[in-house]
Amino acid sequence: MSECVTDFRVARNELERFMLAVLARAGADEASASAVTRALVTASRMGTDSHGLRLLPHYVSVLQGGRVCGSPEMRFERRLPATGYLDAGNGFGHLAGYTAMRHAVEMAEEVGMGAVAVGRSSHFGAAGCYALAAAERGLIGLALCNSDPFVLLHGGRHPFHGTNPIAFAAPVADSPPYLLDMASSSIPWNRVQQYGAIGRELPDQVAADGEGRVTRTPAEVAALLPLGGADFGFKGAGLGGMVEVLSSTLAGMANGFRLLPMGGPDMSTPRGVGHFFLALKPDAFAPGDAYPARMRDYLDDLRAQPGRGEARVLAPGDREWTCQAHRDAEGIPLDSANQAAYDELAERLDVAPLQRLRGAGQR
Amino acid sequence: MSECVTDFRVARNELERFMLAVLARAGADEASASAVTRALVTASRMGTDSHGLRLLPHYVSVLQGGRVCGSPEMRFERRLPATGYLDAGNGFGHLAGYTAMRHAVEMAEEVGMGAVAVGRSSHFGAAGCYALAAAERGLIGLALCNSDPFVLLHGGRHPFHGTNPIAFAAPVADSPPYLLDMASSSIPWNRVQQYGAIGRELPDQVAADGEGRVTRTPAEVAALLPLGGADFGFKGAGLGGMVEVLSSTLAGMANGFRLLPMGGPDMSTPRGVGHFFLALKPDAFAPGDAYPARMRDYLDDLRAQPGRGEARVLAPGDREWTCQAHRDAEGIPLDSANQAAYDELAERLDVAPLQRLRGAGQR
């Protein structure tokens, strides 16, 4: 969560109205436009700004370029009672993600657990959206995805894995879920660009130059280090590999090292991204219904821990739910770059411009 | 893998003979002794010395103290077609682990995937052993376990999670499996003790003092930092939390923060450790049999990556399989502390002492 320095805030329903209209004009069918909008608004409400509204112009480009099909024929095959495969038909990863997780949830409700590998897909935004979709149905969810290479192997010289995220959500009775959504690198690629733009040094052990040597100078960066840095990056790289195996090899897709870059210039060739979704029924394990009480005990114990100095200890997701409550009340901020990009989309696609939230910027 | 400076090496079958005899004398039934021996020898062969033969004296203590039951009644209940619960009867975690993974594998062979939560268990050694047991049957395996607190939360002052390991194994046609076995801290607790003993500074960002401040001085260390250190430890702590949720809350057990310490002094009260095991059938996802070829492509791509400077890039497990081949040929090393402990066990339990491998130490 990083609140932009901005006075432009938009209400959630207005943002949804705009996204749905823009995507429809750019060629997305209703299911695709709804799924992309749901994922982007979910991320923006939670403060995951790297995977929120800023991606809309990118998705318009891939739709208009032909890389992503706006009216895909997605085919789900349940291979065994707990497993299945979704051929995403080169449609939006968001539609693939919500569809696959819905099937995983349905299998889990029936046999205790369900998993779906997805092939022929595309970028799906924030992995957390799909783990969350399982938790909203009362199940534990795991969502994984590969991507084109940005991250070194441990001891490697050039990027090999993507930032291959792990998202895990677990339901909590009468509360928002426990939600972990993390890349297997320490920082995302756009952090390098942000720091470069403001002339700031990167933290140590997060990025490397073209020879694989650690650097803190954004202009020298050619790759991210895996979580754990130069000494313990075998752990981050191993997690990235686990994500890769489950996302691409199970789906019969090429591994991330062979993926076309998300950023182009080719915006017309489908990329063949793979995903993996898992849902578990919490009460299908220990007898009785121990899970809700144990989860509550765990979070109570966690949140009661003393922080270091002024620091407060948080459970994964706490920061996001706080941000979401704030943004639901005060609006979702757009920085000046996103305002300009959204104005351009409105004009080019003949969609009514985004209306600023009444009262925002006037306090 | 760190080869000891030693000339005492033992053959695998002699080590097995000794362990089985010692455990039987200390009160373990055949199934328990076999499972503990299998896990310890697997870890020692692979070079995971922190979780190998050095743990035998500890397991004798917990058996004789009464914390662990040497002839447990383990009860498995298949709750739904893909899920089950194993009540480990306060027996050895190794027997619980192999038993639970066997059930998970059987469910996966039938319905594509299987998971078992284990409650009322104990320390199970190296998590990798159980992931490996799935891969040896041609399935993808995941093994997780909580432990008593050693690791800070992100921004926390005192230890909260255990080193909560994640082990993941995936079969590779005609080759040893892909095997990741990692703690969610950067280093294990015994690394602090080892460095302290030789007066060496710890790496940066791996440990903290009693106030949660990063320190590199072993004598000041009161806790480990989660993977990612002071800046990015929310990722390691989040992974530790994911392991905790799956290991303890699904099993209806108390979370790791409430566990009695593995190291005692209480060696008589069962600890209620929880585990989680998952098996996936690789050909139950994408149609056809894409997995073996895709896995091979991925590993070929990975191993062909150039290393930084003199470094060579390895897949998770490569180092372990090299060590295993070496130790199978040359014997498994015992350092002087382990030799003394094994001599003491032999004498106290009236078991024939461990025979040094013929030829070892004479080259």
PDB file of C-alpha atoms in Angstrom, chain A residues 155-157 211, chain B residues 306-313:
ATOM      1  CA  GLY A 155      24.590 -17.988  -8.889  1.00  0.00           C
ATOM      2  CA  GLY A 156      23.232 -17.244 -12.353  1.00  0.00           C
ATOM      3  CA  ARG A 157      24.303 -14.475 -14.696  1.00  0.00           C
ATOM      4  CA  GLU A 211      27.032 -10.106 -15.209  1.00  0.00           C
TER       5      GLU A 211
ATOM      6  CA  PRO B 306      25.591 -19.410 -17.519  1.00  0.00           C
ATOM      7  CA  GLY B 307      26.787 -18.935 -13.947  1.00  0.00           C
ATOM      8  CA  ARG B 308      28.126 -15.741 -12.405  1.00  0.00           C
ATOM      9  CA  GLY B 309      31.937 -15.827 -12.518  1.00  0.00           C
ATOM     10  CA  GLU B 310      33.009 -19.306 -11.435  1.00  0.00           C
ATOM     11  CA  ALA B 311      29.577 -20.235 -10.092  1.00  0.00           C
ATOM     12  CA  ARG B 312      27.644 -23.092 -11.654  1.00  0.00           C
ATOM     13  CA  VAL B 313      23.900 -23.064 -11.829  1.00  0.00           C
TER      14      VAL B 313
END
